[in-house]
XYZ file of C-alpha atoms in Angstrom:
652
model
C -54.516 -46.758 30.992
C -54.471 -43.711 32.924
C -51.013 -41.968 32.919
C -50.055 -40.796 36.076
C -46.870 -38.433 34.334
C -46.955 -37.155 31.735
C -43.281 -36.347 30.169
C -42.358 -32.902 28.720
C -43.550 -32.532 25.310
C -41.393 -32.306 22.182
C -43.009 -28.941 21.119
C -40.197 -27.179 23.509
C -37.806 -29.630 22.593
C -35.496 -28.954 25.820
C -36.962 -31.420 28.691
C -34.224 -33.346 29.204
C -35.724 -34.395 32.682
C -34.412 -38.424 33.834
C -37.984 -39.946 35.842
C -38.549 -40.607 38.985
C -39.491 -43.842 40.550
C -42.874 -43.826 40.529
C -42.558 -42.398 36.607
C -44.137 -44.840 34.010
C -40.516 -46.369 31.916
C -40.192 -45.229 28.217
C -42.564 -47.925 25.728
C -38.609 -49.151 25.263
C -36.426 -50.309 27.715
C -32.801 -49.209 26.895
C -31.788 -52.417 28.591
C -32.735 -54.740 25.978
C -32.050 -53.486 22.591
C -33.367 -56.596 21.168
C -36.455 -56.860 22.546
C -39.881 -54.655 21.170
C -41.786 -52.940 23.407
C -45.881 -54.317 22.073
C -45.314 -56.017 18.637
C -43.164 -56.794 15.531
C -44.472 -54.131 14.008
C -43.413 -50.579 13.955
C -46.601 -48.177 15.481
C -47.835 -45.638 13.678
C -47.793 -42.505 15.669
C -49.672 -39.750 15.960
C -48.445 -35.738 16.413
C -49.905 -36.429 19.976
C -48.205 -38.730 20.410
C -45.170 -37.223 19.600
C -45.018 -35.263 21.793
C -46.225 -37.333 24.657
C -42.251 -38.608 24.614
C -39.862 -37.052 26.550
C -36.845 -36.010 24.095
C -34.106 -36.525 27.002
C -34.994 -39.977 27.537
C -35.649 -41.289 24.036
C -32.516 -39.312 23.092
C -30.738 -41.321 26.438
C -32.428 -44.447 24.299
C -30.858 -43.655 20.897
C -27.251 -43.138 22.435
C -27.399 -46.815 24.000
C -28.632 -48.038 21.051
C -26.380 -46.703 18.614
C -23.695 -47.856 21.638
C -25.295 -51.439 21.371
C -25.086 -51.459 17.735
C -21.233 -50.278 16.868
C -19.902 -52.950 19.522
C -21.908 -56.006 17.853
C -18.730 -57.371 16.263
C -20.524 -60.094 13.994
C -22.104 -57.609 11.647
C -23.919 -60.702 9.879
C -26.446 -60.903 13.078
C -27.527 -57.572 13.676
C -29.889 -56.977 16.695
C -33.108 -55.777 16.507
C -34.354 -52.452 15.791
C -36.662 -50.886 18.628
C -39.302 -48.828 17.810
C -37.867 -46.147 19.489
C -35.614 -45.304 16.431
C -38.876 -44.718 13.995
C -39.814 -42.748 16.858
C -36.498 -40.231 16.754
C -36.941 -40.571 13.079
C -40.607 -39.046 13.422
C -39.586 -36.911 16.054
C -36.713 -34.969 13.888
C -38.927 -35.157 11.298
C -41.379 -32.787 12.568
C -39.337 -30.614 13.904
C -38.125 -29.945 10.394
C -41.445 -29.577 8.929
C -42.034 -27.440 11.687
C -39.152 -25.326 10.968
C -40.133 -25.266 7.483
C -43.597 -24.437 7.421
C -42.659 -21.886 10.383
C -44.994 -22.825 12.676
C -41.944 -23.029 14.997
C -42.499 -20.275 17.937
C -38.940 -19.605 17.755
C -37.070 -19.057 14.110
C -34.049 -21.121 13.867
C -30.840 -18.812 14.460
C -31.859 -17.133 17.517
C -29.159 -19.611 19.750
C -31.956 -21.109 21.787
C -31.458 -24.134 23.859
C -34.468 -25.972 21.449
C -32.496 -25.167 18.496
C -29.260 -26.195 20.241
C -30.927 -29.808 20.907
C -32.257 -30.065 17.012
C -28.825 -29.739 16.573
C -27.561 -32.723 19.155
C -30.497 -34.832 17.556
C -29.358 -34.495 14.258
C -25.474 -35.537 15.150
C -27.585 -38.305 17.067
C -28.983 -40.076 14.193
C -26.201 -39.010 12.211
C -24.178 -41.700 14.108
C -27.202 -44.163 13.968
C -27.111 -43.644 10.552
C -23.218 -44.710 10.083
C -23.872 -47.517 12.805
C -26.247 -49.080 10.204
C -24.199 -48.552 7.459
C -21.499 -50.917 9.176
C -24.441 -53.706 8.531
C -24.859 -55.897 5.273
C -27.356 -54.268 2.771
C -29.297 -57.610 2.892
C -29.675 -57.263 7.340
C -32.644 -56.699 8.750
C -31.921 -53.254 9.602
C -31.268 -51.657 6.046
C -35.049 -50.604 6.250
C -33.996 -48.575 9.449
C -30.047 -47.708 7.789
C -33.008 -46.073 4.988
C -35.346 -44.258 7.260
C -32.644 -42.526 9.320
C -30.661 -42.035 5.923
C -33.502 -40.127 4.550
C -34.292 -38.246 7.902
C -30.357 -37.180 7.906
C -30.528 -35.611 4.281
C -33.657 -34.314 5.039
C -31.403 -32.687 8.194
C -28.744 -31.980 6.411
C -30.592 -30.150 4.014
C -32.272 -28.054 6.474
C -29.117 -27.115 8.247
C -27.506 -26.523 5.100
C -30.210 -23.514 4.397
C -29.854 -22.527 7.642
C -25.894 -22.199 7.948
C -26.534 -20.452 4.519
C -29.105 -18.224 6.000
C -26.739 -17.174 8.976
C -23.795 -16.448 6.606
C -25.627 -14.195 4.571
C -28.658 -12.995 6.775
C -26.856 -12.463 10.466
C -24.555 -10.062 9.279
C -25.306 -6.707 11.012
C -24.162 -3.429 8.866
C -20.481 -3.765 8.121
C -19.208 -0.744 9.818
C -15.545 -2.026 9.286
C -15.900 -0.328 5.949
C -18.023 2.640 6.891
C -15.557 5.279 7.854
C -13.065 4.588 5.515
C -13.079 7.809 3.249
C -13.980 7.437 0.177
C -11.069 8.125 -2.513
C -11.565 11.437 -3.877
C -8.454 12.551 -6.424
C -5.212 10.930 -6.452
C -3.545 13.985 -7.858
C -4.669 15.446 -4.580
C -1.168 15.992 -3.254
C 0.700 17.539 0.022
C 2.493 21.048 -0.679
C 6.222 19.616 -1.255
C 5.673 16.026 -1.671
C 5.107 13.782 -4.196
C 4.048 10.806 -2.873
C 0.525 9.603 -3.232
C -1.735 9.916 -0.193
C -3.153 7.081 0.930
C -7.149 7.254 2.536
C -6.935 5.814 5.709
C -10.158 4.628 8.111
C -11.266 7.500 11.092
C -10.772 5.247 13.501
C -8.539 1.802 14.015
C -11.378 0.970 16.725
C -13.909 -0.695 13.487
C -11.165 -3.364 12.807
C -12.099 -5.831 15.170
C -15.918 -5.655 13.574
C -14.957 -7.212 10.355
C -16.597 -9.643 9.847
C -20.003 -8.509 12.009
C -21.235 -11.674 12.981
C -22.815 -11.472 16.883
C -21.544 -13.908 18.941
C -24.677 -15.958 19.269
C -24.592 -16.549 15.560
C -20.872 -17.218 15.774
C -21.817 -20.178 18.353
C -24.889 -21.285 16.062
C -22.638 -21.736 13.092
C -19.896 -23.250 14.607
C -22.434 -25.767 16.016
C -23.781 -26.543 12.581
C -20.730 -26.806 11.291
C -19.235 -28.963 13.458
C -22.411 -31.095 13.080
C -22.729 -31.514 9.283
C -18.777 -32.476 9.345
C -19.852 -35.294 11.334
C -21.927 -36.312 9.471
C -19.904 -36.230 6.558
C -21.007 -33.190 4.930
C -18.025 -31.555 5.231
C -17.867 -30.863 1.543
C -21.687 -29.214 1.595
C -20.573 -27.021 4.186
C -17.673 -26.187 2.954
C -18.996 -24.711 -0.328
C -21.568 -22.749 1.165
C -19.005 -21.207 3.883
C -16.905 -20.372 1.010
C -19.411 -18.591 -1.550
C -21.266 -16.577 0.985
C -17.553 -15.338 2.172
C -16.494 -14.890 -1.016
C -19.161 -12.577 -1.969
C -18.770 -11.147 1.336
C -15.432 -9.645 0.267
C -16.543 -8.746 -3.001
C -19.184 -6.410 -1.179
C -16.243 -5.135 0.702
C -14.315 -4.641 -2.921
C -17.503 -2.565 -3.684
C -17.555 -0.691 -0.574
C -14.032 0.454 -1.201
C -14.858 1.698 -4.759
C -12.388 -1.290 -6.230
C -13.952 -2.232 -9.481
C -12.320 -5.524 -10.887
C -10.096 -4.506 -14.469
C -8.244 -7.024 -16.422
C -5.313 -6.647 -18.321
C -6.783 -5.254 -21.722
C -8.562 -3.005 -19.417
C -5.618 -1.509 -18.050
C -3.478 -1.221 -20.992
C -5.900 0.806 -22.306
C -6.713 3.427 -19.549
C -4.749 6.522 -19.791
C -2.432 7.257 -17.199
C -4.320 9.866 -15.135
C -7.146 7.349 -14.530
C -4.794 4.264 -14.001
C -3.342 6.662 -11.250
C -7.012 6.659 -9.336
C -7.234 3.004 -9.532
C -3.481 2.256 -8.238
C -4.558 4.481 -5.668
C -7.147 1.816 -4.721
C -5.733 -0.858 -5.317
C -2.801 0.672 -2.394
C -5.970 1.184 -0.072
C -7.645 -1.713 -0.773
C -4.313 -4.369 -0.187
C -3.297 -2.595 2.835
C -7.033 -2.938 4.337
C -6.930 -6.837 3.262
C -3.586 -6.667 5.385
C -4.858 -5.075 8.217
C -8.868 -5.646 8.657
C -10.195 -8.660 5.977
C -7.686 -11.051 6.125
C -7.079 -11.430 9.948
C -11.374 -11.082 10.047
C -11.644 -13.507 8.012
C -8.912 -15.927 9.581
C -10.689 -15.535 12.597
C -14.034 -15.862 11.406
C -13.299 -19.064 10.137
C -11.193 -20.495 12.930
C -14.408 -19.774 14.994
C -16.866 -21.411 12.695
C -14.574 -24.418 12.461
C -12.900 -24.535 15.940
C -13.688 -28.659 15.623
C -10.229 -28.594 12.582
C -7.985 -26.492 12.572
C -7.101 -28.231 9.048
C -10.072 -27.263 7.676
C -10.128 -23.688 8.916
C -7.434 -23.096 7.348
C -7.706 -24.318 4.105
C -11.436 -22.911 3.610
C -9.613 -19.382 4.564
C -6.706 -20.336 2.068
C -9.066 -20.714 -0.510
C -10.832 -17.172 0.221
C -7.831 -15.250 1.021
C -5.771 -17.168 -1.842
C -8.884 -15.513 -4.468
C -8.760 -11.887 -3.504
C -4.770 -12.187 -3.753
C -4.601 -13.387 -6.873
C -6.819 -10.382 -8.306
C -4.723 -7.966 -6.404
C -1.651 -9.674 -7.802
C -3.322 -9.664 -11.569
C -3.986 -5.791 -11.182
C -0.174 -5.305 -10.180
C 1.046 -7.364 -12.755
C -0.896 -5.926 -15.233
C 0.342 -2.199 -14.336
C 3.728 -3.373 -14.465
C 3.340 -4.113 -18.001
C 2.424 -0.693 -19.258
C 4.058 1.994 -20.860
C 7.018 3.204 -19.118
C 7.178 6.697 -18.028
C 9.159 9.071 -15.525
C 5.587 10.109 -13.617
C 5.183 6.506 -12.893
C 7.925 5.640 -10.551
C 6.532 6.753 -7.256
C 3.272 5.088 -7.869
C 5.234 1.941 -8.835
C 7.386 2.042 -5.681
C 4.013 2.714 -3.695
C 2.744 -1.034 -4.735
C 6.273 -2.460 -4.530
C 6.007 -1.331 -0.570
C 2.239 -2.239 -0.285
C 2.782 -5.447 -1.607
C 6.099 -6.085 0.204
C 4.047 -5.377 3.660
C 1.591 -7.922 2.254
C 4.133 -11.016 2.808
C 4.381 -10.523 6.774
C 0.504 -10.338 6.683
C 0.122 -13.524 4.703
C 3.247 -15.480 7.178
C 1.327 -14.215 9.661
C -2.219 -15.809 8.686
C -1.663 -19.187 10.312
C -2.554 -20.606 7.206
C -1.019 -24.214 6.029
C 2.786 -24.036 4.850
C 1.891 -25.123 1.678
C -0.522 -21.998 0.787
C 1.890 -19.722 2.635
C 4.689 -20.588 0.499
C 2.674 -20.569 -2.751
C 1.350 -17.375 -2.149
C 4.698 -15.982 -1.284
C 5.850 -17.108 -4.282
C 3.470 -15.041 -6.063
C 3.894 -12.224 -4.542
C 7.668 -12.110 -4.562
C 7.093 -12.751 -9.076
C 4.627 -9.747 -8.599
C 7.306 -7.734 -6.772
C 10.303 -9.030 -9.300
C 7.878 -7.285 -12.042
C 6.852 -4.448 -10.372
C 10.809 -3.980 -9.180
C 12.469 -4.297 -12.920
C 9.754 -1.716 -14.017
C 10.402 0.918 -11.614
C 13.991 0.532 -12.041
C 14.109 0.364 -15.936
C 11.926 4.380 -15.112
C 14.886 5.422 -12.867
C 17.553 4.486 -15.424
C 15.405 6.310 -18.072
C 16.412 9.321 -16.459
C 19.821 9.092 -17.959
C 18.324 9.024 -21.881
C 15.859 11.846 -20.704
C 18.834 13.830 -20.006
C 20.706 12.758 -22.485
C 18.083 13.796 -25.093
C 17.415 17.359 -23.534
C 19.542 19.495 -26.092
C 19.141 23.084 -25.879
C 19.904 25.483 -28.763
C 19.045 29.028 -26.833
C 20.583 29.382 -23.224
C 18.076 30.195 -19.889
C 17.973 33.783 -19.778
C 19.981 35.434 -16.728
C 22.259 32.323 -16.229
C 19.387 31.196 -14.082
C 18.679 27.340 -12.983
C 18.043 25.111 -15.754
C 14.417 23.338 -15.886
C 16.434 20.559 -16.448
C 18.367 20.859 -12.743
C 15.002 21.573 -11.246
C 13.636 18.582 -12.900
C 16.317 15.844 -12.178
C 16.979 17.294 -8.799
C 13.526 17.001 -7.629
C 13.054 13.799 -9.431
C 15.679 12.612 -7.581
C 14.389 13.883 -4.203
C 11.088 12.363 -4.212
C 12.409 8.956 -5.601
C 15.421 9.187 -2.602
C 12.037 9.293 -0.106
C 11.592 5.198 -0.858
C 15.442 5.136 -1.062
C 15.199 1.668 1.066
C 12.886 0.288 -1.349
C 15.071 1.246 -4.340
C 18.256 -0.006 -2.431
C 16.150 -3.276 -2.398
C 15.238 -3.081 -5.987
C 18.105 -2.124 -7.694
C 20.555 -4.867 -5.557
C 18.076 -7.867 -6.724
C 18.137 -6.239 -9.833
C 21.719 -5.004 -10.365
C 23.806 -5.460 -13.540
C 26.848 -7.413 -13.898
C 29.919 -5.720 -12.618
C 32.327 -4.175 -15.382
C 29.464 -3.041 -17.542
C 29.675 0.405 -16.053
C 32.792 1.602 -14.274
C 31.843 4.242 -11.572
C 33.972 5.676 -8.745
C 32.421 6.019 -5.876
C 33.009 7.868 -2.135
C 32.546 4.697 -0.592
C 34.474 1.657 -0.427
C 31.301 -0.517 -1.111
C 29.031 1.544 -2.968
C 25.171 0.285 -3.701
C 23.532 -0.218 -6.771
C 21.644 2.667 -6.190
C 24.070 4.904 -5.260
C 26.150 3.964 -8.179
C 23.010 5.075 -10.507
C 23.007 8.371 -8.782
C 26.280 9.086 -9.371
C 25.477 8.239 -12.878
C 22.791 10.750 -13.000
C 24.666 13.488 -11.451
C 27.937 13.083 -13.573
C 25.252 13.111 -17.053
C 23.928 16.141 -15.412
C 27.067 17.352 -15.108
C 27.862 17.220 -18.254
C 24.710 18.199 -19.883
C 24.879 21.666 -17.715
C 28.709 21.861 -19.047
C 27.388 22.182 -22.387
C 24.922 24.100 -21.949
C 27.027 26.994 -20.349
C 28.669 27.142 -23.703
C 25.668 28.848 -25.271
C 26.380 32.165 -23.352
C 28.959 33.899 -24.727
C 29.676 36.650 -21.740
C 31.805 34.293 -20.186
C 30.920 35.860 -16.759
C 27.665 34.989 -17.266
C 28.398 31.406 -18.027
C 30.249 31.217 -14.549
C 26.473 32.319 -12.976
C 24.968 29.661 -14.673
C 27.304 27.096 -13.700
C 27.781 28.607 -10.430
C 23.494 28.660 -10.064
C 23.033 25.369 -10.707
C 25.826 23.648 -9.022
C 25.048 25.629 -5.940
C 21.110 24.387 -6.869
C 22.094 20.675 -6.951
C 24.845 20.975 -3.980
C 21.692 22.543 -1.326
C 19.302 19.600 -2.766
C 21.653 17.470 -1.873
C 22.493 18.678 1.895
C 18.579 19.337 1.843
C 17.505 15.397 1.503
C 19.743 13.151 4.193
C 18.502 10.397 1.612
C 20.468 11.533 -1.561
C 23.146 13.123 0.829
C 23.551 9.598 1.979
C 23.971 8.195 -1.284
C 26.441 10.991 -2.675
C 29.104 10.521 0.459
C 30.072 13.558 1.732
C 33.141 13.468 -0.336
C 30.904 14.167 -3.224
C 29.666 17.361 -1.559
C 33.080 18.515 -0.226
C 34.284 18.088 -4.262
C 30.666 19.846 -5.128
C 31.815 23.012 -2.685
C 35.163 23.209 -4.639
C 33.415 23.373 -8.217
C 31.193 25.904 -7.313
C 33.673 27.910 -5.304
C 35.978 27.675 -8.707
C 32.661 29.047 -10.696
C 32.310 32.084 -8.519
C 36.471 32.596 -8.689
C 35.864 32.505 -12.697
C 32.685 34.957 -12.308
C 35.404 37.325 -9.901
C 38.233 36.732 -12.429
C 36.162 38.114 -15.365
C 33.924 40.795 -14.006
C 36.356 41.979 -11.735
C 39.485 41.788 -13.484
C 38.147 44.007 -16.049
C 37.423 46.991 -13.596
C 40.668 46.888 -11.813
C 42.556 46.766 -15.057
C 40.974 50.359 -14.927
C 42.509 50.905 -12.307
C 45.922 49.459 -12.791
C 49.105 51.630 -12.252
C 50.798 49.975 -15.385
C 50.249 50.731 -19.183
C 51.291 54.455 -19.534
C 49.846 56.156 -16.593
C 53.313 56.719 -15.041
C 56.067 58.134 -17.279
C 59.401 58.572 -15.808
C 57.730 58.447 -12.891
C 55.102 61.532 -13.436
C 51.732 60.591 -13.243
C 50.186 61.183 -16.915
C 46.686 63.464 -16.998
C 45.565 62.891 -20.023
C 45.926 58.591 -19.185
C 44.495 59.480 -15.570
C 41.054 60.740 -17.563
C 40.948 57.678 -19.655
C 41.310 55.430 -16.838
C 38.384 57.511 -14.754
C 36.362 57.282 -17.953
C 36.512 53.976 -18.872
C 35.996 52.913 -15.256
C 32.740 54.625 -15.430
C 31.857 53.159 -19.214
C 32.808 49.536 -18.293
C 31.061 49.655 -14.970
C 27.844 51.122 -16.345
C 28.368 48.036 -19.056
C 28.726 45.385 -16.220
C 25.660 47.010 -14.162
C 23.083 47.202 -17.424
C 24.249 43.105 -17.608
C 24.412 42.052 -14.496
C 21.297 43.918 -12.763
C 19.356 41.096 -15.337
C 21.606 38.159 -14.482
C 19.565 35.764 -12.193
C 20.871 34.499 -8.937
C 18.037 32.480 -7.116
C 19.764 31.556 -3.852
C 19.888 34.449 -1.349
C 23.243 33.341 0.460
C 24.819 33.133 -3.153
C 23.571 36.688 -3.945
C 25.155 37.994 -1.063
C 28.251 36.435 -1.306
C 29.176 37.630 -5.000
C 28.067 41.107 -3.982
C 30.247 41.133 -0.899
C 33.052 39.602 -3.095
C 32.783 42.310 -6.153
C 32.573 45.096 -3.177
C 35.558 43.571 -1.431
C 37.611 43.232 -4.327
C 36.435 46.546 -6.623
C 35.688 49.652 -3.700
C 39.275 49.692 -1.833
C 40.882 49.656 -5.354
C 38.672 52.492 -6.689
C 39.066 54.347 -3.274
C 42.632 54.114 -3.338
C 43.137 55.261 -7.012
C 40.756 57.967 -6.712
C 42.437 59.310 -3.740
C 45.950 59.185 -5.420
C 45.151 60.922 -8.580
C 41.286 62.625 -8.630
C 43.888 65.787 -7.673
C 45.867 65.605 -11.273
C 42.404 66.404 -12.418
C 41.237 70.024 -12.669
C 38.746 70.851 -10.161
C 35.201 71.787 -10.791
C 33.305 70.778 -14.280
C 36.508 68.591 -15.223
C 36.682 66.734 -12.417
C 33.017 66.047 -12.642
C 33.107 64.660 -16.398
C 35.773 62.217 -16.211
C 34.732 60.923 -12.131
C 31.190 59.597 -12.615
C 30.801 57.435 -9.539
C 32.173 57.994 -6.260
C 32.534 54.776 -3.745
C 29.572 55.237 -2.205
C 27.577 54.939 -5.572
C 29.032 51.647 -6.504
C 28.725 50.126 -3.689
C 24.766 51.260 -3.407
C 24.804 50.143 -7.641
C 26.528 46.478 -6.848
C 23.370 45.943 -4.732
C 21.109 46.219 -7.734
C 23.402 43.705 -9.414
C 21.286 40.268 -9.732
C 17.854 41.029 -9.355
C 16.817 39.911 -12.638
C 14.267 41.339 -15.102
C 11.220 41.309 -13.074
C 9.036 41.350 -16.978
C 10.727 37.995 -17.812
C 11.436 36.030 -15.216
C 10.894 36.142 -11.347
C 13.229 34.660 -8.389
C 12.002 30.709 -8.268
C 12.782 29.397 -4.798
């Protein structure tokens, strides 16, 4: 018979035309799904033939057929199978084999409209498929429930490849990851901190390209997705989402120079390397926080728009994997060997991992994951917490231990007070985070009993009062090991005035002192420099006293007048020679105590040398006994602390 129309062929796989009037009806009528079109038998058709059939109208057909079959309620009588299912079935099949052999003119993943109704066909005889399967095994259509089972796998199989294909193929170059810098030295620090710095990415604009999926491909995998869960292989593509994402992070792992260590691993590295890979590890878990996770939240909330139930526990399971290894590489460095140098890069993953929590609430993942993972992160903290504060509190035994036999030449600052004072600057920048630490972690009350400025005083605060009052001491004893007791007054009087600027220098430990503390600091020091007058001082205007012989019966006596000129002279030459190598490394300081000796030593030499330079005898006499006039001293008290520039040099 001569065909008047001839439908769009299945080669495009779009027409989804309805026919006219005058167009010659489908070999099946969709109005009687009981009834063949020629014969009992099922034709055997030919690729011609195949494509002779319009896809919108035998895919019209299979809908009110599949329709037909779920609402026969007595599944003991099935209907009928038309032909036009073996014809789907062929239909599906070829465009399969057509994919596969890739004689297709398009290649499946470009988002075209034929690939888009493979996709339709397949969720199509997915739910012809489960219609049969509502049938007795022994009904008359289990032959058909087998042919449209086999063409689904076949489907399934195809899609699963393909879905595969996109997850790993589609990706364009991950520029997310591109301009991050690539970690050069963690011992690369700022002038005057010591705080590690952190690499971060050029530009906040590459965030939003993790992961770099184009949006067709986004729409072609949610569409496959969405299809295989329909058709029950949910679990298929599950496992393929998840193992192409999960070695899509570990390329991002690579691209950040994060190499995977386990515990044996890092107990054996040596600190200096440990410190490069803690330095990752910082980078890496505040990228996750920022860039992967949310990317990858997204990513799969727009693969699997169709469940929100299922996005979110395939993302669980991704994110929940990469945490756990940043958690094991935490954990791990907690468990090392303590040491003082290790604080601040302890407190660095305390606040790295601490930021991590508000990521994770913030993931829109199930309550159950959210809380589990919290839960691990808060144990990691816990650890990481009781490590860095068991460091701090080793700062008491470290100065505890530091016993020196030979004093600091000059009465200058003690290493020591340069050491704990610094220390305790750098450690007061993540004073929050060791307010945090040390209240979780805080000892019972009683076991040590330490006043405080304020009426509530933190954990923390309490431990730096503890270090300041062992420094204290320690520096106490110390002084004793000068025996110019003048000089031990400029060491005390060095350091205390040392600690007391480090203190008003850092609003963090000045914060956790009280400015009581400071006020009582001022006093101590200003009693060291009243000492250091006292001594030096006292000693020249004994000199210059108007008791012990140098009046008798009220006439001045010569020969006592030219001691006291003369051993004015001899003791101030003494105290110059000492003093000009004494140290005194704060500027303000310096000028105070010369000020003080000039105020204190100049009017009383000016006024004794006026009264009696005339019982001397003018001339050669009055020369040998009167070696300085007021002038000199004061020019010579200038010279006093400068130090002994061949030792030792003014350290700031």
């Amino acid at each position: 018979m001569e065909k008047k129309h001839r439908p769009n062929k299945f080669g495009s796989f779009t027409s989804r035309t309805s026919e006219t009037a005058s167009s010659p009806r489908s070999p099946y009528s969709p109005l009687k799904v009981n009834q063949r079109s020629e014969s009992d038998t099922l034709p055997t058709l030919e690729e011609d033939e195949l494509h002779d059939h319009d896809i919108g109208q035998v895919s019209e057909d299979i809908d009110r057929f599949t329709d037909a079959l779920s609402a026969v309620d007595d599944k003991s009588d099935p209907p009928e199978v038309p032909d036009i299912v073996e014809t789907f079935s062929r239909i599906l099949d070829s465009r399969i084999a057509k994919y596969n052999s890739g004689e297709s003119t398009t290649k499946f993943g470009k988002m075209t409209e034929e690939d888009l109704l493979f996709i339709e066909a397949a969720r199509r005889i997915s739910k012809l498929t489960n219609a049969f399967g509502e049938f007795p095994s022994s009904s008359t259509t289990m032959s058909s429930h087998n042919r449209t089972s086999m063409v689904l796998q076949r489907a399934m199989t195809f899609m699963e490849d393909e879905f595969r294909a996109l997850l790993e193929d589609s990706r364009s170059s991950d520029s997310s990851s591109k301009n991050l810098k690539p970690y050069s030295s963690f011992n690369n620090k700022q002038e005057g901190s010591d705080r590690c710095a952190i690499p971060e990415t050029e530009s906040t604009g590459d965030h939003d390209e993790f992961p770099a999926y184009p949006p067709e491909v986004l729409t072609k995998m949610n569409r496959i997705a969405a299809a295989m869960v329909s058709a029950g292989y949910e679990t298929e593509c599950c496992q393929v989402y998840t193992i192409a994402r999960r070695n899509a992070f570990q390329e991002q792992l690579k691209k950040l120079e994060y190499e995977k260590l386990n515990i044996e691993d890092v107990q054996r590295m040596q600190w200096e390397p440990l410190e490069g890979e803690v330095a990752r590890w910082i980078r890496l878990v505040k990228y996750c926080s920022a860039v992967l996770f949310p990317g990858e939240r997204s990513l799969a909330e727009s693969v699997f728009s169709d469940s929100s139930l299922l996005s979110k526990s395939i993302f669980s399971n991704i994110a929940r994997a990469v945490a756990i290894q940043l958690l094991d590489f935490a954990e791990a460095v907690a468990m090392t060997k303590r040491s003082a140098e290790k604080l601040f890069k302890f407190l660095d993953m305390h606040e790295t991992l601490r930021d991590l929590i508000p990521a994770i609430s913030e993931s829109r993942c199930s309550e159950e994951w959210e809380k589990e993972m919290a839960s691990e992160i808060s144990a990691t903290l816990d650890r990481i917490g009781a490590a860095a504060m068991n460091i701090f509190c080793d700062l008491e035994n470290s100065i505890k231990n530091d016993v020196a036999r030979t004093p600091v030449p000059g009465g200058a600052i003690h290493p020591l007070t340069r050491y704990v004072m610094n220390y305790l600057k750098y450690a007061c920048e993540y004073k929050d985070t060791l307010e945090q630490i040390f209240q979780q972690n805080s000892k019972s009350e009683g076991e040590k009993n330490i006043q405080s400025d304020q009426a509530t005083s933190s954990p923390f605060s309490a431990q730096l009062l503890v270090v300041m009052d062992l420094l204290d001491e320690n520096l106490e004893a110390k002084s004793k090991l000068y025996k110019d007791i003048s000089l031990r007054n400029i060491f005390l009087m060095n350091n205390g005035r040392y600690i007391l600027q480090k203190v008003k220098g850092s609003p963090e430990i000045h914060k956790g002192m009280g400015d009581n503390w400071c006020r009582r600091r001022s006093t101590v020091v200003r009693q060291y420099h009243k000492n250091y007058q006292r001594e030096t001082c006292g000693r020249l205007l004994q000199c210059l006293s108007l008791e012990g012989g140098l009046l008798v019966n009220g006439k001045v006596c010569k020969q006592m007048v030219k001691e006291r000129f003369k051993n004015f002279g001899v003791t101030f030459d003494e105290i110059h020679k000492a003093q000009s190598t004494w140290v005194v490394s704060d500027e303000q300081l310096v000028s105070e105590l010369r000020v003080s000796i000039t105020g204190l030593v100049i009017p009383a030499y000016r006024s004794f040398l006026g009264r009696f330079k005339q019982h001397l005898d003018n001339g050669r006499q009055s020369e040998k006994y009167i070696k300085y006039q007021p002038e000199d001293i004061e020019t010579l008290i200038e010279g006093l602390f400068e130090g002994n520039p061949l030792s030792m040099g003014r350290r700031r």
